[in-house]
């Protein structure tokens, strides 16, 4: 992401939760795609990893920013399946599809990726790698004409059906999990920890009344920063937020871990099915559509 409103990003993440999968990133405790050493003053590009967690449940039921990197990758993968299947449909019909906004890994405000934010700030995300074209697609001619609205709708529907075949393996469980996860933010201990955030941010040079006001400040600073100064401003904001949120996450993470343990017990049969089916379903989709799962990492 570049010069994108954090508020809009948070809304987009919530929408992704309801329609596809979920995500976030790093630097707190808990397992996740490995984080490199602490940031230097120079900008370091974010990368991707292809390593899966030992337990696939962590992709679906994240409790830390680090774990939610896998969730971001899972969400993007479903979108890639949808777009690739739609493109295959269009190529078979000899038509072109309208262009779409490039895919992006979207983090979740419920699971702040403190390590990623401290290293890259709010406005620099990991680029989603483009899919590798299937050998047959290179031999197909370029589309001779634009598709009609009906043809485009049909191909988009085929794409969504292909994505749904992957998402149905995990999405019902994931939706149930995120519904329960949001409750931890309202817990008294978490609320008390969050109340000290403005004082800490003031010590960092940002006087705001609460977390939402800080996000609004991030929007304003990044939208108005000169191009030559954008990266510096962005990283400074990310480091300040990561510094001040660590004490909050120290309180919230154990609560989320305990909540997940109860969730695993309460949904034991669904979790067994998920562990057995998720990775095979993802591998089949990778092979079918020439894709490769990728997860953001600092």
PDB file of C-alpha atoms in Angstrom:
ATOM      1  CA  UNK A   1       0.000   0.000   0.000  1.00  0.00           C
ATOM      2  CA  UNK A   2       1.168   3.510  -0.655  1.00  0.00           C
ATOM      3  CA  UNK A   3      -0.559   6.648   0.598  1.00  0.00           C
ATOM      4  CA  UNK A   4      -3.670   4.616   1.454  1.00  0.00           C
ATOM      5  CA  UNK A   5      -5.858   5.669   4.365  1.00  0.00           C
ATOM      6  CA  UNK A   6      -5.415   3.427   7.366  1.00  0.00           C
ATOM      7  CA  UNK A   7      -9.069   3.856   8.161  1.00  0.00           C
ATOM      8  CA  UNK A   8     -10.020   2.603   4.690  1.00  0.00           C
ATOM      9  CA  UNK A   9      -7.561  -0.277   5.077  1.00  0.00           C
ATOM     10  CA  UNK A  10      -9.203  -1.316   8.339  1.00  0.00           C
ATOM     11  CA  UNK A  11     -12.636  -1.274   6.700  1.00  0.00           C
ATOM     12  CA  UNK A  12     -11.314  -3.314   3.786  1.00  0.00           C
ATOM     13  CA  UNK A  13      -9.887  -5.866   6.200  1.00  0.00           C
ATOM     14  CA  UNK A  14     -13.216  -6.218   7.953  1.00  0.00           C
ATOM     15  CA  UNK A  15     -14.935  -6.728   4.616  1.00  0.00           C
ATOM     16  CA  UNK A  16     -12.384  -9.355   3.654  1.00  0.00           C
ATOM     17  CA  UNK A  17     -13.166 -11.204   6.872  1.00  0.00           C
ATOM     18  CA  UNK A  18     -16.823 -11.455   5.955  1.00  0.00           C
ATOM     19  CA  UNK A  19     -16.345 -12.413   2.329  1.00  0.00           C
ATOM     20  CA  UNK A  20     -13.094 -14.336   2.102  1.00  0.00           C
ATOM     21  CA  UNK A  21     -10.397 -14.837   4.706  1.00  0.00           C
ATOM     22  CA  UNK A  22      -8.477 -12.792   7.231  1.00  0.00           C
ATOM     23  CA  UNK A  23      -4.995 -11.319   7.846  1.00  0.00           C
ATOM     24  CA  UNK A  24      -2.237  -9.358   9.698  1.00  0.00           C
ATOM     25  CA  UNK A  25       1.417  -9.469  10.506  1.00  0.00           C
ATOM     26  CA  UNK A  26       4.199  -9.467  12.951  1.00  0.00           C
ATOM     27  CA  UNK A  27       6.569  -8.791  15.688  1.00  0.00           C
ATOM     28  CA  UNK A  28       4.602  -9.747  18.750  1.00  0.00           C
ATOM     29  CA  UNK A  29       5.088 -13.030  20.496  1.00  0.00           C
ATOM     30  CA  UNK A  30       3.619 -16.141  18.935  1.00  0.00           C
ATOM     31  CA  UNK A  31       4.613 -18.178  15.932  1.00  0.00           C
ATOM     32  CA  UNK A  32       4.548 -16.630  12.480  1.00  0.00           C
ATOM     33  CA  UNK A  33       6.637 -16.332   9.346  1.00  0.00           C
ATOM     34  CA  UNK A  34      10.090 -15.430  10.677  1.00  0.00           C
ATOM     35  CA  UNK A  35      10.992 -11.799  11.243  1.00  0.00           C
ATOM     36  CA  UNK A  36      14.450 -10.446  10.384  1.00  0.00           C
ATOM     37  CA  UNK A  37      16.579  -8.261  12.681  1.00  0.00           C
ATOM     38  CA  UNK A  38      15.418  -4.855  13.887  1.00  0.00           C
ATOM     39  CA  UNK A  39      15.144  -2.111  11.264  1.00  0.00           C
ATOM     40  CA  UNK A  40      17.956   0.144  10.224  1.00  0.00           C
ATOM     41  CA  UNK A  41      17.597   3.760   9.189  1.00  0.00           C
ATOM     42  CA  UNK A  42      17.535   2.739   5.528  1.00  0.00           C
ATOM     43  CA  UNK A  43      14.336   1.498   3.950  1.00  0.00           C
ATOM     44  CA  UNK A  44      14.242  -2.295   3.668  1.00  0.00           C
ATOM     45  CA  UNK A  45      11.709  -3.821   1.303  1.00  0.00           C
ATOM     46  CA  UNK A  46       9.188  -6.235   2.749  1.00  0.00           C
ATOM     47  CA  UNK A  47       9.332  -9.770   1.419  1.00  0.00           C
ATOM     48  CA  UNK A  48       7.243 -12.907   1.198  1.00  0.00           C
ATOM     49  CA  UNK A  49       7.769 -16.387   2.529  1.00  0.00           C
ATOM     50  CA  UNK A  50       6.218 -19.629   1.311  1.00  0.00           C
ATOM     51  CA  UNK A  51       6.695 -21.564   4.559  1.00  0.00           C
ATOM     52  CA  UNK A  52       3.536 -23.018   6.081  1.00  0.00           C
ATOM     53  CA  UNK A  53       3.002 -23.238   9.841  1.00  0.00           C
ATOM     54  CA  UNK A  54       3.441 -26.627  11.470  1.00  0.00           C
ATOM     55  CA  UNK A  55      -0.229 -26.490  12.447  1.00  0.00           C
ATOM     56  CA  UNK A  56      -2.455 -25.198   9.611  1.00  0.00           C
ATOM     57  CA  UNK A  57      -4.955 -24.013  12.220  1.00  0.00           C
ATOM     58  CA  UNK A  58      -2.693 -20.992  12.772  1.00  0.00           C
ATOM     59  CA  UNK A  59      -3.501 -19.767   9.272  1.00  0.00           C
ATOM     60  CA  UNK A  60      -7.201 -19.754  10.083  1.00  0.00           C
ATOM     61  CA  UNK A  61      -7.314 -18.876  13.802  1.00  0.00           C
ATOM     62  CA  UNK A  62      -4.559 -16.296  14.372  1.00  0.00           C
ATOM     63  CA  UNK A  63      -3.991 -14.803  17.814  1.00  0.00           C
ATOM     64  CA  UNK A  64      -0.960 -12.596  17.155  1.00  0.00           C
ATOM     65  CA  UNK A  65       0.154 -10.213  14.467  1.00  0.00           C
ATOM     66  CA  UNK A  66       2.853 -12.681  13.476  1.00  0.00           C
ATOM     67  CA  UNK A  67       0.384 -15.507  12.965  1.00  0.00           C
ATOM     68  CA  UNK A  68      -1.978 -13.336  11.015  1.00  0.00           C
ATOM     69  CA  UNK A  69       0.557 -12.999   8.222  1.00  0.00           C
ATOM     70  CA  UNK A  70      -0.488 -16.504   7.259  1.00  0.00           C
ATOM     71  CA  UNK A  71      -4.103 -15.370   7.332  1.00  0.00           C
ATOM     72  CA  UNK A  72      -3.325 -12.503   4.982  1.00  0.00           C
ATOM     73  CA  UNK A  73      -1.692 -14.921   2.568  1.00  0.00           C
ATOM     74  CA  UNK A  74      -4.656 -17.269   2.754  1.00  0.00           C
ATOM     75  CA  UNK A  75      -7.017 -14.433   1.895  1.00  0.00           C
ATOM     76  CA  UNK A  76      -4.909 -13.267  -1.046  1.00  0.00           C
ATOM     77  CA  UNK A  77      -4.645 -16.840  -2.314  1.00  0.00           C
ATOM     78  CA  UNK A  78      -8.426 -17.134  -2.529  1.00  0.00           C
ATOM     79  CA  UNK A  79      -8.554 -13.901  -4.495  1.00  0.00           C
ATOM     80  CA  UNK A  80      -5.821 -15.143  -6.822  1.00  0.00           C
ATOM     81  CA  UNK A  81      -7.783 -18.331  -7.459  1.00  0.00           C
ATOM     82  CA  UNK A  82     -10.858 -16.271  -8.311  1.00  0.00           C
ATOM     83  CA  UNK A  83      -8.977 -14.011 -10.699  1.00  0.00           C
ATOM     84  CA  UNK A  84      -7.057 -16.832 -12.378  1.00  0.00           C
ATOM     85  CA  UNK A  85     -10.153 -18.957 -12.945  1.00  0.00           C
ATOM     86  CA  UNK A  86     -11.981 -15.923 -14.342  1.00  0.00           C
ATOM     87  CA  UNK A  87      -9.057 -15.156 -16.653  1.00  0.00           C
ATOM     88  CA  UNK A  88      -9.026 -18.773 -17.872  1.00  0.00           C
ATOM     89  CA  UNK A  89     -12.732 -18.498 -18.652  1.00  0.00           C
ATOM     90  CA  UNK A  90     -12.178 -15.258 -20.550  1.00  0.00           C
ATOM     91  CA  UNK A  91      -9.277 -16.683 -22.539  1.00  0.00           C
ATOM     92  CA  UNK A  92     -11.337 -19.704 -23.495  1.00  0.00           C
ATOM     93  CA  UNK A  93     -13.986 -17.324 -24.855  1.00  0.00           C
ATOM     94  CA  UNK A  94     -11.429 -15.127 -26.591  1.00  0.00           C
ATOM     95  CA  UNK A  95     -12.450 -12.053 -24.622  1.00  0.00           C
ATOM     96  CA  UNK A  96     -10.747  -9.628 -22.270  1.00  0.00           C
ATOM     97  CA  UNK A  97     -11.797  -8.773 -18.723  1.00  0.00           C
ATOM     98  CA  UNK A  98     -11.861  -5.323 -17.205  1.00  0.00           C
ATOM     99  CA  UNK A  99      -8.803  -4.473 -15.131  1.00  0.00           C
ATOM    100  CA  UNK A 100      -8.973  -4.804 -11.358  1.00  0.00           C
ATOM    101  CA  UNK A 101      -7.124  -3.150  -8.504  1.00  0.00           C
ATOM    102  CA  UNK A 102      -3.867  -5.024  -7.736  1.00  0.00           C
ATOM    103  CA  UNK A 103      -4.129  -7.462  -4.866  1.00  0.00           C
ATOM    104  CA  UNK A 104      -2.671  -6.497  -1.508  1.00  0.00           C
ATOM    105  CA  UNK A 105      -1.998  -8.165   1.817  1.00  0.00           C
ATOM    106  CA  UNK A 106      -4.331  -6.382   4.255  1.00  0.00           C
ATOM    107  CA  UNK A 107      -3.569  -6.338   7.967  1.00  0.00           C
ATOM    108  CA  UNK A 108      -6.106  -6.446  10.780  1.00  0.00           C
ATOM    109  CA  UNK A 109      -6.491  -3.814  13.456  1.00  0.00           C
ATOM    110  CA  UNK A 110      -7.543  -6.512  15.937  1.00  0.00           C
ATOM    111  CA  UNK A 111      -4.115  -8.133  15.556  1.00  0.00           C
ATOM    112  CA  UNK A 112      -1.558  -5.342  15.102  1.00  0.00           C
ATOM    113  CA  UNK A 113       1.633  -6.393  13.359  1.00  0.00           C
ATOM    114  CA  UNK A 114       4.049  -4.474  15.553  1.00  0.00           C
ATOM    115  CA  UNK A 115       7.232  -5.894  14.064  1.00  0.00           C
ATOM    116  CA  UNK A 116       6.124  -5.094  10.539  1.00  0.00           C
ATOM    117  CA  UNK A 117       4.932  -1.609  11.473  1.00  0.00           C
ATOM    118  CA  UNK A 118       8.145  -0.805  13.309  1.00  0.00           C
ATOM    119  CA  UNK A 119      10.173  -1.836  10.283  1.00  0.00           C
ATOM    120  CA  UNK A 120       8.075  -0.491   7.411  1.00  0.00           C
ATOM    121  CA  UNK A 121       5.437   1.875   8.763  1.00  0.00           C
ATOM    122  CA  UNK A 122       1.800   2.028   7.717  1.00  0.00           C
ATOM    123  CA  UNK A 123       2.137   2.884   4.041  1.00  0.00           C
ATOM    124  CA  UNK A 124       4.548   0.209   2.830  1.00  0.00           C
ATOM    125  CA  UNK A 125       3.125  -3.272   2.477  1.00  0.00           C
ATOM    126  CA  UNK A 126       4.501  -6.442   0.964  1.00  0.00           C
ATOM    127  CA  UNK A 127       3.839  -6.751  -2.750  1.00  0.00           C
ATOM    128  CA  UNK A 128       1.781  -9.760  -3.764  1.00  0.00           C
ATOM    129  CA  UNK A 129       3.843 -11.878  -6.175  1.00  0.00           C
ATOM    130  CA  UNK A 130       2.189 -12.287  -9.584  1.00  0.00           C
ATOM    131  CA  UNK A 131       1.039 -15.804 -10.430  1.00  0.00           C
ATOM    132  CA  UNK A 132       3.211 -17.917 -12.681  1.00  0.00           C
ATOM    133  CA  UNK A 133       1.459 -18.293 -16.051  1.00  0.00           C
ATOM    134  CA  UNK A 134       0.412 -21.842 -16.853  1.00  0.00           C
ATOM    135  CA  UNK A 135       2.291 -23.332 -19.841  1.00  0.00           C
ATOM    136  CA  UNK A 136      -0.907 -23.460 -21.888  1.00  0.00           C
ATOM    137  CA  UNK A 137      -1.753 -19.798 -21.324  1.00  0.00           C
ATOM    138  CA  UNK A 138       1.368 -18.626 -23.160  1.00  0.00           C
ATOM    139  CA  UNK A 139       0.166 -20.337 -26.311  1.00  0.00           C
ATOM    140  CA  UNK A 140      -3.261 -18.735 -26.259  1.00  0.00           C
ATOM    141  CA  UNK A 141      -3.784 -15.705 -28.473  1.00  0.00           C
ATOM    142  CA  UNK A 142      -4.442 -12.308 -26.972  1.00  0.00           C
ATOM    143  CA  UNK A 143      -8.159 -11.564 -26.596  1.00  0.00           C
ATOM    144  CA  UNK A 144      -9.598 -10.272 -29.838  1.00  0.00           C
ATOM    145  CA  UNK A 145     -12.407  -8.290 -28.264  1.00  0.00           C
ATOM    146  CA  UNK A 146     -13.802  -6.990 -25.012  1.00  0.00           C
ATOM    147  CA  UNK A 147     -16.326  -9.185 -23.317  1.00  0.00           C
ATOM    148  CA  UNK A 148     -19.955  -8.205 -23.004  1.00  0.00           C
ATOM    149  CA  UNK A 149     -21.252  -7.481 -19.493  1.00  0.00           C
ATOM    150  CA  UNK A 150     -22.956 -10.873 -19.456  1.00  0.00           C
ATOM    151  CA  UNK A 151     -19.786 -12.697 -20.489  1.00  0.00           C
ATOM    152  CA  UNK A 152     -17.724 -10.852 -17.901  1.00  0.00           C
ATOM    153  CA  UNK A 153     -20.256 -11.638 -15.171  1.00  0.00           C
ATOM    154  CA  UNK A 154     -20.204 -15.313 -16.130  1.00  0.00           C
ATOM    155  CA  UNK A 155     -16.434 -15.522 -16.007  1.00  0.00           C
ATOM    156  CA  UNK A 156     -16.258 -13.612 -12.740  1.00  0.00           C
ATOM    157  CA  UNK A 157     -18.856 -16.024 -11.336  1.00  0.00           C
ATOM    158  CA  UNK A 158     -16.716 -18.971 -12.432  1.00  0.00           C
ATOM    159  CA  UNK A 159     -13.787 -17.389 -10.648  1.00  0.00           C
ATOM    160  CA  UNK A 160     -15.746 -16.909  -7.439  1.00  0.00           C
ATOM    161  CA  UNK A 161     -16.980 -20.486  -7.591  1.00  0.00           C
ATOM    162  CA  UNK A 162     -13.390 -21.718  -7.888  1.00  0.00           C
ATOM    163  CA  UNK A 163     -12.367 -19.599  -4.897  1.00  0.00           C
ATOM    164  CA  UNK A 164     -15.353 -20.795  -2.882  1.00  0.00           C
ATOM    165  CA  UNK A 165     -14.248 -24.391  -3.418  1.00  0.00           C
ATOM    166  CA  UNK A 166     -11.070 -23.505  -1.512  1.00  0.00           C
ATOM    167  CA  UNK A 167     -12.576 -21.141   1.053  1.00  0.00           C
ATOM    168  CA  UNK A 168     -15.362 -23.480   2.146  1.00  0.00           C
ATOM    169  CA  UNK A 169     -12.720 -25.675   3.779  1.00  0.00           C
ATOM    170  CA  UNK A 170     -11.876 -23.035   6.361  1.00  0.00           C
ATOM    171  CA  UNK A 171     -14.122 -19.985   6.131  1.00  0.00           C
ATOM    172  CA  UNK A 172     -17.031 -21.135   8.375  1.00  0.00           C
ATOM    173  CA  UNK A 173     -14.604 -21.897  11.212  1.00  0.00           C
ATOM    174  CA  UNK A 174     -12.690 -18.700  10.616  1.00  0.00           C
ATOM    175  CA  UNK A 175     -15.803 -16.533  10.725  1.00  0.00           C
ATOM    176  CA  UNK A 176     -16.795 -18.105  14.033  1.00  0.00           C
ATOM    177  CA  UNK A 177     -13.298 -17.473  15.403  1.00  0.00           C
ATOM    178  CA  UNK A 178     -13.145 -13.810  14.448  1.00  0.00           C
ATOM    179  CA  UNK A 179     -16.577 -13.288  15.927  1.00  0.00           C
ATOM    180  CA  UNK A 180     -15.249 -14.454  19.292  1.00  0.00           C
ATOM    181  CA  UNK A 181     -11.881 -12.755  18.901  1.00  0.00           C
ATOM    182  CA  UNK A 182     -13.415  -9.292  18.765  1.00  0.00           C
ATOM    183  CA  UNK A 183     -14.674  -9.772  22.322  1.00  0.00           C
ATOM    184  CA  UNK A 184     -11.143  -9.667  23.731  1.00  0.00           C
ATOM    185  CA  UNK A 185     -10.794  -6.037  22.713  1.00  0.00           C
ATOM    186  CA  UNK A 186     -13.723  -5.156  24.998  1.00  0.00           C
ATOM    187  CA  UNK A 187     -12.341  -7.044  27.999  1.00  0.00           C
ATOM    188  CA  UNK A 188     -11.696  -4.741  30.996  1.00  0.00           C
ATOM    189  CA  UNK A 189      -7.983  -5.555  31.210  1.00  0.00           C
ATOM    190  CA  UNK A 190      -7.493  -4.836  27.506  1.00  0.00           C
ATOM    191  CA  UNK A 191      -9.449  -1.590  27.750  1.00  0.00           C
ATOM    192  CA  UNK A 192      -7.329  -0.451  30.704  1.00  0.00           C
ATOM    193  CA  UNK A 193      -4.124  -1.207  28.834  1.00  0.00           C
ATOM    194  CA  UNK A 194      -5.327   0.737  25.809  1.00  0.00           C
ATOM    195  CA  UNK A 195      -6.110   3.809  27.904  1.00  0.00           C
ATOM    196  CA  UNK A 196      -2.397   4.462  28.486  1.00  0.00           C
ATOM    197  CA  UNK A 197      -1.727   4.616  24.750  1.00  0.00           C
ATOM    198  CA  UNK A 198      -2.253   8.396  24.351  1.00  0.00           C
ATOM    199  CA  UNK A 199       0.312   9.185  27.071  1.00  0.00           C
ATOM    200  CA  UNK A 200       2.882   6.930  25.437  1.00  0.00           C
ATOM    201  CA  UNK A 201       2.227   8.410  22.002  1.00  0.00           C
ATOM    202  CA  UNK A 202       2.598  11.897  23.467  1.00  0.00           C
ATOM    203  CA  UNK A 203       6.045  10.874  24.732  1.00  0.00           C
ATOM    204  CA  UNK A 204       6.818   9.876  21.142  1.00  0.00           C
ATOM    205  CA  UNK A 205       5.747  13.319  19.903  1.00  0.00           C
ATOM    206  CA  UNK A 206       2.164  12.523  18.789  1.00  0.00           C
ATOM    207  CA  UNK A 207      -0.560  14.147  20.886  1.00  0.00           C
ATOM    208  CA  UNK A 208      -3.839  12.310  20.255  1.00  0.00           C
ATOM    209  CA  UNK A 209      -6.807  11.421  22.425  1.00  0.00           C
ATOM    210  CA  UNK A 210      -7.012   7.716  21.512  1.00  0.00           C
ATOM    211  CA  UNK A 211      -6.020   5.033  19.011  1.00  0.00           C
ATOM    212  CA  UNK A 212      -8.549   6.112  16.389  1.00  0.00           C
ATOM    213  CA  UNK A 213      -7.288   9.678  16.560  1.00  0.00           C
ATOM    214  CA  UNK A 214      -3.768   8.396  15.980  1.00  0.00           C
ATOM    215  CA  UNK A 215      -4.937   6.492  12.901  1.00  0.00           C
ATOM    216  CA  UNK A 216      -6.503   9.701  11.616  1.00  0.00           C
ATOM    217  CA  UNK A 217      -3.185  11.445  12.206  1.00  0.00           C
ATOM    218  CA  UNK A 218      -1.419   8.702  10.233  1.00  0.00           C
ATOM    219  CA  UNK A 219      -3.835   9.269   7.350  1.00  0.00           C
ATOM    220  CA  UNK A 220      -3.180  12.989   7.368  1.00  0.00           C
ATOM    221  CA  UNK A 221       0.599  12.769   7.682  1.00  0.00           C
ATOM    222  CA  UNK A 222       0.977  10.188   4.926  1.00  0.00           C
ATOM    223  CA  UNK A 223      -1.417  11.879   2.547  1.00  0.00           C
ATOM    224  CA  UNK A 224       0.429  15.177   2.907  1.00  0.00           C
ATOM    225  CA  UNK A 225       4.050  14.055   3.231  1.00  0.00           C
ATOM    226  CA  UNK A 226       6.334  15.135   0.351  1.00  0.00           C
ATOM    227  CA  UNK A 227       7.415  12.175  -1.759  1.00  0.00           C
ATOM    228  CA  UNK A 228      11.049  12.596  -0.701  1.00  0.00           C
ATOM    229  CA  UNK A 229      10.080  12.495   2.990  1.00  0.00           C
ATOM    230  CA  UNK A 230       7.282   9.934   2.822  1.00  0.00           C
ATOM    231  CA  UNK A 231       9.279   6.861   3.875  1.00  0.00           C
ATOM    232  CA  UNK A 232      10.851   8.634   6.861  1.00  0.00           C
ATOM    233  CA  UNK A 233       7.500   9.961   8.101  1.00  0.00           C
ATOM    234  CA  UNK A 234       5.885   6.573   7.590  1.00  0.00           C
ATOM    235  CA  UNK A 235       8.528   4.634   9.493  1.00  0.00           C
ATOM    236  CA  UNK A 236       8.491   7.144  12.355  1.00  0.00           C
ATOM    237  CA  UNK A 237       4.732   6.718  12.736  1.00  0.00           C
ATOM    238  CA  UNK A 238       5.012   2.938  12.588  1.00  0.00           C
ATOM    239  CA  UNK A 239       7.796   2.821  15.178  1.00  0.00           C
ATOM    240  CA  UNK A 240       5.866   5.073  17.566  1.00  0.00           C
ATOM    241  CA  UNK A 241       2.719   2.974  17.326  1.00  0.00           C
ATOM    242  CA  UNK A 242       4.634  -0.305  17.689  1.00  0.00           C
ATOM    243  CA  UNK A 243       6.507   1.015  20.726  1.00  0.00           C
ATOM    244  CA  UNK A 244       3.352   2.126  22.486  1.00  0.00           C
ATOM    245  CA  UNK A 245       1.217  -0.878  21.583  1.00  0.00           C
ATOM    246  CA  UNK A 246       3.653  -3.456  22.945  1.00  0.00           C
ATOM    247  CA  UNK A 247       2.356  -3.065  26.486  1.00  0.00           C
ATOM    248  CA  UNK A 248      -1.212  -3.388  25.192  1.00  0.00           C
ATOM    249  CA  UNK A 249      -0.421  -6.559  23.272  1.00  0.00           C
ATOM    250  CA  UNK A 250       1.354  -7.972  26.320  1.00  0.00           C
ATOM    251  CA  UNK A 251      -2.058  -7.928  27.976  1.00  0.00           C
ATOM    252  CA  UNK A 252      -4.169  -8.964  24.993  1.00  0.00           C
ATOM    253  CA  UNK A 253      -2.117 -11.805  23.529  1.00  0.00           C
ATOM    254  CA  UNK A 254      -2.431 -14.180  26.525  1.00  0.00           C
ATOM    255  CA  UNK A 255      -6.173 -13.530  26.505  1.00  0.00           C
ATOM    256  CA  UNK A 256      -6.393 -14.453  22.830  1.00  0.00           C
ATOM    257  CA  UNK A 257      -4.265 -17.554  23.328  1.00  0.00           C
ATOM    258  CA  UNK A 258      -6.550 -18.738  26.116  1.00  0.00           C
ATOM    259  CA  UNK A 259      -9.584 -17.974  23.984  1.00  0.00           C
ATOM    260  CA  UNK A 260      -8.181 -20.063  21.126  1.00  0.00           C
ATOM    261  CA  UNK A 261      -7.600 -23.030  23.408  1.00  0.00           C
ATOM    262  CA  UNK A 262     -11.252 -22.923  24.441  1.00  0.00           C
ATOM    263  CA  UNK A 263     -12.328 -22.469  20.813  1.00  0.00           C
ATOM    264  CA  UNK A 264     -10.322 -25.545  19.740  1.00  0.00           C
ATOM    265  CA  UNK A 265     -12.024 -27.605  22.435  1.00  0.00           C
ATOM    266  CA  UNK A 266     -15.498 -26.306  21.628  1.00  0.00           C
ATOM    267  CA  UNK A 267     -15.057 -26.944  17.878  1.00  0.00           C
ATOM    268  CA  UNK A 268     -12.977 -30.113  18.108  1.00  0.00           C
ATOM    269  CA  UNK A 269     -14.641 -31.983  15.224  1.00  0.00           C
ATOM    270  CA  UNK A 270     -14.481 -29.000  12.876  1.00  0.00           C
ATOM    271  CA  UNK A 271     -10.826 -28.478  13.765  1.00  0.00           C
ATOM    272  CA  UNK A 272      -9.993 -32.120  13.012  1.00  0.00           C
ATOM    273  CA  UNK A 273     -11.595 -31.771   9.600  1.00  0.00           C
ATOM    274  CA  UNK A 274      -9.774 -28.497   9.003  1.00  0.00           C
ATOM    275  CA  UNK A 275      -6.369 -29.965   9.836  1.00  0.00           C
ATOM    276  CA  UNK A 276      -6.993 -32.885   7.494  1.00  0.00           C
ATOM    277  CA  UNK A 277      -8.388 -30.931   4.553  1.00  0.00           C
ATOM    278  CA  UNK A 278      -6.850 -27.453   4.421  1.00  0.00           C
ATOM    279  CA  UNK A 279      -3.325 -28.008   3.131  1.00  0.00           C
ATOM    280  CA  UNK A 280      -4.378 -30.635   0.522  1.00  0.00           C
ATOM    281  CA  UNK A 281      -7.052 -28.221  -0.770  1.00  0.00           C
ATOM    282  CA  UNK A 282      -4.521 -25.421  -1.041  1.00  0.00           C
ATOM    283  CA  UNK A 283      -1.992 -27.618  -2.843  1.00  0.00           C
ATOM    284  CA  UNK A 284      -4.622 -28.780  -5.327  1.00  0.00           C
ATOM    285  CA  UNK A 285      -5.520 -25.182  -6.090  1.00  0.00           C
ATOM    286  CA  UNK A 286      -1.857 -24.234  -6.494  1.00  0.00           C
ATOM    287  CA  UNK A 287      -1.427 -26.988  -9.076  1.00  0.00           C
ATOM    288  CA  UNK A 288      -4.699 -26.289 -10.860  1.00  0.00           C
ATOM    289  CA  UNK A 289      -4.167 -22.546 -11.272  1.00  0.00           C
ATOM    290  CA  UNK A 290      -0.387 -22.182 -11.401  1.00  0.00           C
ATOM    291  CA  UNK A 291      -0.292 -20.343  -8.075  1.00  0.00           C
ATOM    292  CA  UNK A 292       1.894 -20.474  -5.003  1.00  0.00           C
ATOM    293  CA  UNK A 293       0.880 -19.549  -1.495  1.00  0.00           C
ATOM    294  CA  UNK A 294       2.839 -16.557  -0.234  1.00  0.00           C
ATOM    295  CA  UNK A 295       2.809 -14.772   3.094  1.00  0.00           C
ATOM    296  CA  UNK A 296       4.128 -11.316   4.002  1.00  0.00           C
ATOM    297  CA  UNK A 297       7.193 -11.108   6.202  1.00  0.00           C
ATOM    298  CA  UNK A 298       9.312  -8.115   7.194  1.00  0.00           C
TER     299      UNK A 298
END
